[in-house]
Short mmCIF file of C-alpha atoms and ligand atoms in Angstrom, two decimals:
data_model
loop_
_atom_site.label_atom_id
_atom_site.label_comp_id
_atom_site.label_asym_id
_atom_site.label_seq_id
_atom_site.Cartn_x
_atom_site.Cartn_y
_atom_site.Cartn_z
CA UNK A 633 111.91 83.83 78.03
CA UNK A 634 109.82 84.97 75.07
CA UNK A 635 106.12 85.50 75.75
CA UNK A 636 103.71 85.78 72.80
CA UNK A 637 100.53 84.05 73.84
CA UNK A 638 98.70 84.67 77.07
CA UNK A 639 95.65 83.20 78.74
CA UNK A 640 93.55 85.03 81.31
CA UNK A 641 91.44 82.79 83.53
CA UNK A 642 88.29 84.50 84.82
CA UNK A 643 86.73 87.38 82.89
CA UNK A 644 85.25 89.41 85.75
CA UNK A 645 86.29 92.83 87.03
CA UNK A 646 90.02 92.08 87.00
CA UNK A 647 90.21 89.49 84.22
CA UNK A 648 88.75 91.72 81.52
CA UNK A 649 90.96 94.66 82.53
CA UNK A 650 94.08 92.49 82.47
CA UNK A 651 93.07 91.04 79.08
CA UNK A 652 92.57 94.56 77.72
CA UNK A 653 96.03 95.68 78.87
CA UNK A 654 97.54 92.52 77.37
CA UNK A 655 96.03 92.91 73.88
CA UNK A 656 97.12 96.55 73.80
CA UNK A 657 100.65 95.31 74.57
CA UNK A 658 100.51 93.10 71.47
CA UNK A 659 99.88 89.73 73.14
CA UNK A 660 97.52 87.15 71.67
CA UNK A 661 95.09 86.55 74.54
CA UNK A 662 92.60 83.79 75.23
CA UNK A 663 90.10 84.79 77.88
CA UNK A 664 88.48 81.88 79.72
CA UNK A 665 85.51 81.79 82.08
CA UNK A 666 83.08 79.15 83.29
CA UNK A 667 80.25 81.60 82.66
CA UNK A 668 79.54 82.40 78.98
CA UNK A 669 77.62 85.54 79.99
CA UNK A 670 80.67 86.88 81.83
CA UNK A 671 82.79 86.35 78.71
CA UNK A 672 80.21 88.13 76.54
CA UNK A 673 80.08 90.99 79.04
CA UNK A 674 83.88 91.21 79.11
CA UNK A 675 84.12 91.33 75.32
CA UNK A 676 81.48 94.08 75.23
CA UNK A 677 83.31 96.16 77.83
CA UNK A 678 86.70 95.79 76.10
CA UNK A 679 85.23 96.60 72.67
CA UNK A 680 83.43 99.61 74.16
CA UNK A 681 86.64 100.83 75.82
CA UNK A 682 88.63 100.53 72.59
CA UNK A 683 85.96 102.41 70.63
CA UNK A 684 85.10 105.16 73.13
CA UNK A 685 88.45 105.80 74.80
CA UNK A 686 90.79 105.28 71.88
CA UNK A 687 89.18 105.25 68.40
CA UNK A 688 86.57 107.99 68.95
CA UNK A 689 89.14 110.18 70.73
CA UNK A 690 91.44 109.83 67.74
CA UNK A 691 94.19 108.10 69.73
CA UNK A 692 94.21 105.11 67.36
CA UNK A 693 92.62 104.42 63.97
CA UNK A 694 89.57 102.19 63.55
CA UNK A 695 91.78 99.59 61.81
CA UNK A 696 94.25 99.61 64.70
CA UNK A 697 91.34 99.27 67.16
CA UNK A 698 90.07 96.24 65.22
CA UNK A 699 93.57 94.73 65.11
CA UNK A 700 93.91 95.09 68.88
CA UNK A 701 90.46 93.64 69.56
CA UNK A 702 91.10 90.72 67.19
CA UNK A 703 94.03 89.60 69.36
CA UNK A 704 91.42 88.55 71.92
CA UNK A 705 89.48 85.29 71.83
CA UNK A 706 86.89 84.21 74.39
CA UNK A 707 86.82 80.49 75.20
CA UNK A 708 84.95 78.23 77.59
CA UNK A 709 87.43 75.35 77.42
CA UNK A 710 90.38 75.64 79.79
CA UNK A 711 92.66 73.44 77.68
CA UNK A 712 91.96 75.51 74.57
CA UNK A 713 92.61 78.69 76.53
CA UNK A 714 95.89 77.69 78.11
CA UNK A 715 97.15 74.75 76.00
CA UNK A 716 99.64 76.84 74.03
CA UNK A 717 99.98 79.86 76.31
CA UNK A 718 103.41 81.10 77.39
CA UNK A 719 102.01 83.09 80.31
CA UNK A 720 98.74 82.57 82.20
CA UNK A 721 97.13 85.02 84.61
CA UNK A 722 94.43 83.60 86.86
CA UNK A 723 91.73 86.02 88.08
CA UNK A 724 88.99 83.77 89.48
CA UNK A 725 87.26 84.57 92.81
CA UNK A 726 89.37 84.86 95.96
CA UNK A 727 89.08 81.30 97.20
CA UNK A 728 92.19 79.24 97.98
CA UNK A 729 90.71 75.84 97.11
CA UNK A 730 89.36 77.15 93.77
CA UNK A 731 92.70 78.73 92.86
CA UNK A 732 94.60 75.56 93.77
CA UNK A 733 92.21 73.51 91.63
CA UNK A 734 92.64 75.86 88.66
CA UNK A 735 96.45 75.85 89.06
CA UNK A 736 96.50 72.04 89.14
CA UNK A 737 94.40 71.97 85.94
CA UNK A 738 96.61 74.59 84.27
CA UNK A 739 99.72 72.65 85.28
CA UNK A 740 98.40 69.68 83.29
CA UNK A 741 97.07 71.70 80.35
CA UNK A 742 100.08 73.98 79.75
CA UNK A 743 103.46 73.26 78.16
CA UNK A 744 106.41 72.92 80.55
CA UNK A 745 107.75 76.43 79.95
CA UNK A 746 104.48 78.25 80.79
CA UNK A 747 104.47 80.64 83.73
CA UNK A 748 101.35 80.53 85.92
CA UNK A 749 100.50 83.80 87.67
CA UNK A 750 97.76 84.46 90.22
CA UNK A 751 96.09 87.83 90.68
CA UNK A 752 95.22 87.02 94.28
CA UNK A 753 94.99 90.00 96.65
CA UNK A 754 95.58 88.21 99.94
CA UNK A 755 95.91 84.45 99.49
CA UNK A 756 99.33 82.78 99.86
CA UNK A 757 100.83 82.41 96.38
CA UNK A 758 103.18 79.74 97.78
CA UNK A 759 100.16 77.58 98.67
CA UNK A 760 98.58 78.12 95.22
CA UNK A 761 101.89 77.19 93.54
CA UNK A 762 101.99 74.10 95.79
CA UNK A 763 99.11 72.61 93.78
CA UNK A 764 101.43 72.28 90.77
CA UNK A 765 104.56 70.38 89.75
CA UNK A 766 106.09 73.65 88.50
CA UNK A 767 106.48 75.63 91.71
CA UNK A 768 109.46 77.57 90.33
CA UNK A 769 107.28 78.78 87.43
CA UNK A 770 104.43 80.11 89.59
CA UNK A 771 104.18 83.72 90.72
CA UNK A 772 101.75 86.42 91.84
CA UNK A 773 100.77 89.37 89.65
CA UNK A 774 98.60 91.64 91.77
CA UNK A 775 96.99 94.14 89.41
CA UNK A 776 94.87 96.97 90.78
CA UNK A 777 91.33 97.94 89.85
CA UNK A 778 90.67 99.11 87.13
CA UNK A 779 93.41 96.86 85.77
CA UNK A 780 93.47 98.38 82.28
CA UNK A 781 94.28 101.79 83.80
CA UNK A 782 96.11 101.37 87.12
CA UNK A 783 99.88 101.38 86.66
CA UNK A 784 101.03 99.22 89.56
CA UNK A 785 101.50 95.46 89.58
CA UNK A 786 102.84 93.87 92.74
CA UNK A 787 104.92 90.93 91.49
CA UNK A 788 104.59 88.52 94.38
CA UNK A 789 107.46 86.08 94.98
CA UNK A 790 106.41 82.74 96.45
CA UNK A 791 108.92 80.46 98.14
CA UNK A 792 110.95 78.60 95.50
CA UNK A 793 110.23 80.90 92.53
CA UNK A 794 112.96 80.91 89.87
CA UNK A 795 114.68 84.20 89.06
CA UNK A 796 113.89 83.62 85.36
CA UNK A 797 110.18 83.49 86.23
CA UNK A 798 110.49 86.78 88.11
CA UNK A 799 112.43 88.49 85.30
CA UNK A 800 109.97 87.29 82.63
CA UNK A 801 107.02 88.46 84.73
CA UNK A 802 108.56 91.89 85.29
CA UNK A 803 109.13 92.18 81.51
CA UNK A 804 105.53 91.12 80.72
CA UNK A 805 104.17 93.70 83.17
CA UNK A 806 106.36 96.45 81.67
CA UNK A 807 105.25 95.52 78.17
CA UNK A 808 101.67 95.87 79.40
CA UNK A 809 102.48 99.47 80.33
CA UNK A 810 102.67 98.72 84.05
CA UNK A 811 105.23 99.48 86.72
CA UNK A 812 105.95 96.24 88.55
CA UNK A 813 107.23 96.17 92.11
CA UNK A 814 108.57 92.99 93.72
CA UNK A 815 106.99 91.91 97.01
CA UNK A 816 107.55 88.79 99.09
CA UNK A 817 104.62 86.41 99.58
CA UNK A 818 103.72 87.83 102.98
CA UNK A 819 100.07 88.78 103.73
CA UNK A 820 99.02 92.16 102.40
CA UNK A 821 102.10 92.38 100.13
CA UNK A 822 102.87 96.12 100.13
CA UNK A 823 99.80 98.16 99.29
CA UNK A 824 97.11 96.26 101.21
CA UNK A 825 99.28 95.94 104.31
CA UNK A 826 99.77 99.70 104.47
CA UNK A 827 96.19 100.48 103.49
CA UNK A 828 94.88 98.14 106.19
CA UNK A 829 96.49 100.35 108.83
CA UNK A 830 94.90 103.43 107.30
CA UNK A 831 91.47 101.79 107.06
CA UNK A 832 91.58 100.58 110.67
CA UNK A 833 92.65 103.95 112.09
CA UNK A 834 90.07 105.85 110.02
CA UNK A 835 87.31 103.54 111.30
CA UNK A 836 88.53 103.93 114.89
CA UNK A 837 88.42 107.72 114.54
CA UNK A 838 84.84 107.57 113.22
CA UNK A 839 83.91 105.24 116.08
CA UNK A 840 85.42 107.56 118.70
CA UNK A 841 83.81 110.61 117.15
CA UNK A 842 87.24 112.16 116.57
CA UNK A 843 86.04 113.14 113.07
CA UNK A 844 83.38 112.09 110.58
CA UNK A 845 84.18 109.97 107.52
CA UNK A 846 83.69 113.06 105.36
CA UNK A 847 86.07 115.14 107.50
CA UNK A 848 88.70 112.38 107.44
CA UNK A 849 88.43 112.06 103.65
CA UNK A 850 88.65 115.82 103.10
CA UNK A 851 91.61 116.07 105.47
CA UNK A 852 93.59 113.28 103.81
CA UNK A 853 92.86 114.53 100.28
CA UNK A 854 93.84 118.11 100.99
CA UNK A 855 96.43 117.57 103.73
CA UNK A 856 98.20 114.41 102.57
CA UNK A 857 97.60 114.68 98.83
CA UNK A 858 95.68 111.39 98.64
CA UNK A 859 93.43 111.27 95.54
CA UNK A 860 90.74 109.49 97.58
CA UNK A 861 90.17 109.66 101.34
CA UNK A 862 90.55 106.43 103.38
CA UNK A 863 86.79 106.04 103.91
CA UNK A 864 86.04 106.57 100.21
CA UNK A 865 88.81 104.13 99.33
CA UNK A 866 87.52 101.55 101.83
CA UNK A 867 84.07 101.88 100.22
CA UNK A 868 85.66 101.39 96.79
CA UNK A 869 87.61 98.29 97.87
CA UNK A 870 84.63 96.73 99.66
CA UNK A 871 84.36 95.77 103.33
CA UNK A 872 84.21 92.03 102.59
CA UNK A 873 87.53 92.30 100.78
CA UNK A 874 88.99 94.45 103.57
CA UNK A 875 87.87 91.86 106.12
CA UNK A 876 89.61 89.09 104.22
CA UNK A 877 92.82 91.08 103.83
CA UNK A 878 92.87 92.32 107.42
CA UNK A 879 92.24 88.85 108.85
CA UNK A 880 95.16 87.48 106.79
CA UNK A 881 97.46 90.31 107.89
CA UNK A 882 96.45 89.97 111.56
CA UNK A 883 96.97 86.23 111.37
CA UNK A 884 100.55 86.98 110.37
CA UNK A 885 101.46 90.01 112.54
CA UNK A 886 99.27 89.34 115.60
CA UNK A 887 99.36 93.09 116.22
CA UNK A 888 96.24 94.37 117.98
CA UNK A 889 96.20 97.40 115.66
CA UNK A 890 95.90 95.06 112.65
CA UNK A 891 92.69 93.44 113.91
CA UNK A 892 89.55 94.20 111.85
CA UNK A 893 87.93 97.27 113.43
CA UNK A 894 84.50 96.60 114.94
CA UNK A 895 83.01 99.30 112.71
CA UNK A 896 83.64 97.19 109.57
CA UNK A 897 82.22 94.13 111.33
CA UNK A 898 79.04 96.07 112.19
CA UNK A 899 78.70 97.44 108.67
CA UNK A 900 79.08 93.94 107.23
CA UNK A 901 76.50 92.61 109.70
CA UNK A 902 74.19 95.40 108.51
CA UNK A 903 74.70 94.29 104.89
CA UNK A 904 76.83 97.30 104.00
CA UNK A 905 79.61 96.21 101.61
CA UNK A 906 80.77 99.58 100.26
CA UNK A 907 80.43 100.92 96.72
CA UNK A 908 79.51 97.53 95.29
CA UNK A 909 76.03 97.66 96.91
CA UNK A 910 75.86 101.42 97.29
CA UNK A 911 76.19 101.25 101.10
CA UNK A 912 79.42 102.04 102.91
CA UNK A 913 80.68 104.98 104.94
CA UNK A 914 78.49 106.79 102.43
CA UNK A 915 75.18 106.00 100.75
CA UNK A 916 75.69 106.11 96.98
CA UNK A 917 72.59 107.54 95.33
CA UNK A 918 71.20 106.69 91.87
CA UNK A 919 71.95 110.24 90.64
CA UNK A 920 75.70 109.59 91.15
CA UNK A 921 76.01 111.67 94.33
CA UNK A 922 76.80 110.34 97.79
CA UNK A 923 75.82 111.32 101.30
CA UNK A 924 77.45 110.33 104.60
CA UNK A 925 75.79 107.46 106.48
CA UNK A 926 75.47 107.78 110.26
CA UNK A 927 76.58 104.39 111.55
CA UNK A 928 76.05 104.86 115.29
N1 NAD B 2496 88.14 93.53 92.23
C1 NAD B 2496 89.25 94.09 92.72
O1 NAD B 2496 89.29 95.27 93.07
C2 NAD B 2496 90.52 93.28 92.80
C3 NAD B 2496 91.74 93.96 92.85
C4 NAD B 2496 92.93 93.22 92.88
C5 NAD B 2496 92.88 91.83 92.88
N2 NAD B 2496 91.65 91.19 92.85
C6 NAD B 2496 91.66 89.73 92.82
O2 NAD B 2496 91.41 89.31 91.48
C7 NAD B 2496 90.71 88.06 91.50
C8 NAD B 2496 89.43 88.19 90.69
O3 NAD B 2496 88.64 89.20 91.30
P1 NAD B 2496 87.46 89.93 90.50
O4 NAD B 2496 87.09 91.13 91.31
O5 NAD B 2496 87.80 90.08 89.09
O6 NAD B 2496 86.32 88.83 90.65
P2 NAD B 2496 84.96 88.73 89.78
O7 NAD B 2496 83.99 88.04 90.67
O8 NAD B 2496 84.59 90.05 89.19
O9 NAD B 2496 85.36 87.75 88.56
C9 NAD B 2496 85.68 86.41 88.76
C10 NAD B 2496 85.36 85.67 87.46
O10 NAD B 2496 85.81 84.33 87.60
C11 NAD B 2496 84.84 83.49 87.01
N3 NAD B 2496 84.99 82.15 87.56
C12 NAD B 2496 84.45 81.61 88.68
N4 NAD B 2496 84.86 80.34 88.83
C13 NAD B 2496 85.66 80.08 87.77
C14 NAD B 2496 86.38 78.93 87.34
N5 NAD B 2496 86.35 77.81 88.04
N6 NAD B 2496 87.08 79.01 86.18
C15 NAD B 2496 87.10 80.16 85.47
N7 NAD B 2496 86.44 81.27 85.82
C16 NAD B 2496 85.74 81.23 86.96
C17 NAD B 2496 83.51 84.14 87.30
O11 NAD B 2496 82.50 83.69 86.38
C18 NAD B 2496 83.86 85.61 87.11
O12 NAD B 2496 83.68 86.03 85.78
C19 NAD B 2496 90.52 87.71 92.95
O13 NAD B 2496 91.57 86.87 93.37
C20 NAD B 2496 90.60 89.05 93.66
O14 NAD B 2496 91.00 88.96 95.00
C21 NAD B 2496 90.49 91.88 92.78
#
């Protein structure tokens, strides 16, 4: 199936990165958000990225930069955003009822051939697709943060998805410069399911005093070749997000080792969310440095 026009629903952290990757790939993109200020912020970030990372570094000409940016339009009307889109990627907050509502609206607003993709990290794509009359044309596209840069997209296959939908989605991801990997619609998909195990064991080691967060991070970077240690990565992902993912995975596997470690629960109770509020395994200081936080 030929895809020319895309809509991205939600212009936050993931939405603006996905929109940026899509305009660079040559797609005409309408970016929709309920909040005008989020759209303005997204446009500013994308324009800034094009200028600083591409034009000023001589990777593309100013004219090419303008041409790329002009493929993007910000809209606050869902029907205008998606009414003639071939492919829609939804990136609104991680809330099942909200995503189902948006998918039901998109189902009505979009032509019959349009593929509806959700960027959900942990919610069941099958349930989101269930809110539509086009279940075979719904799919998951799990981009990673920052979406304009990170190469992986987990293409998540809900029950009843058509092979043509999968093939078109894989082609769209490749055109966006990504490497797509198929994953079944089972909690955690691939990356989060494996990371959950790493996060839980790292927290358990800190709790037992087997090693500090800093020692664990240094060991995994230098010994296992990980670019970030598990505690740094958990801080980056955010403990609220880890809680949601781990609960979904545990609900599926019922393995004791998949249960959210008490350390994350305590940090959340203490208002520590990770990098997003500067408080995680580390305290992130205004000068850009970080220092380990003694939890117990
Ligand atoms: N942030 C990450 O690291 C990350 C990584 C992978 C996947 N995800 C997933 O991507 C999705 C979006 O996450 P995010 O981090 O970009 O969230 P975000 O909070 O940064 O952005 C969400 C955006 O959606 C908008 N929004 C809220 N309600 C809306 C509605 N009804 N219609 C349209 N827009 C609406 C908000 O105004 C906001 O701009 C979530 O499903 C999340 O789980 C996030």
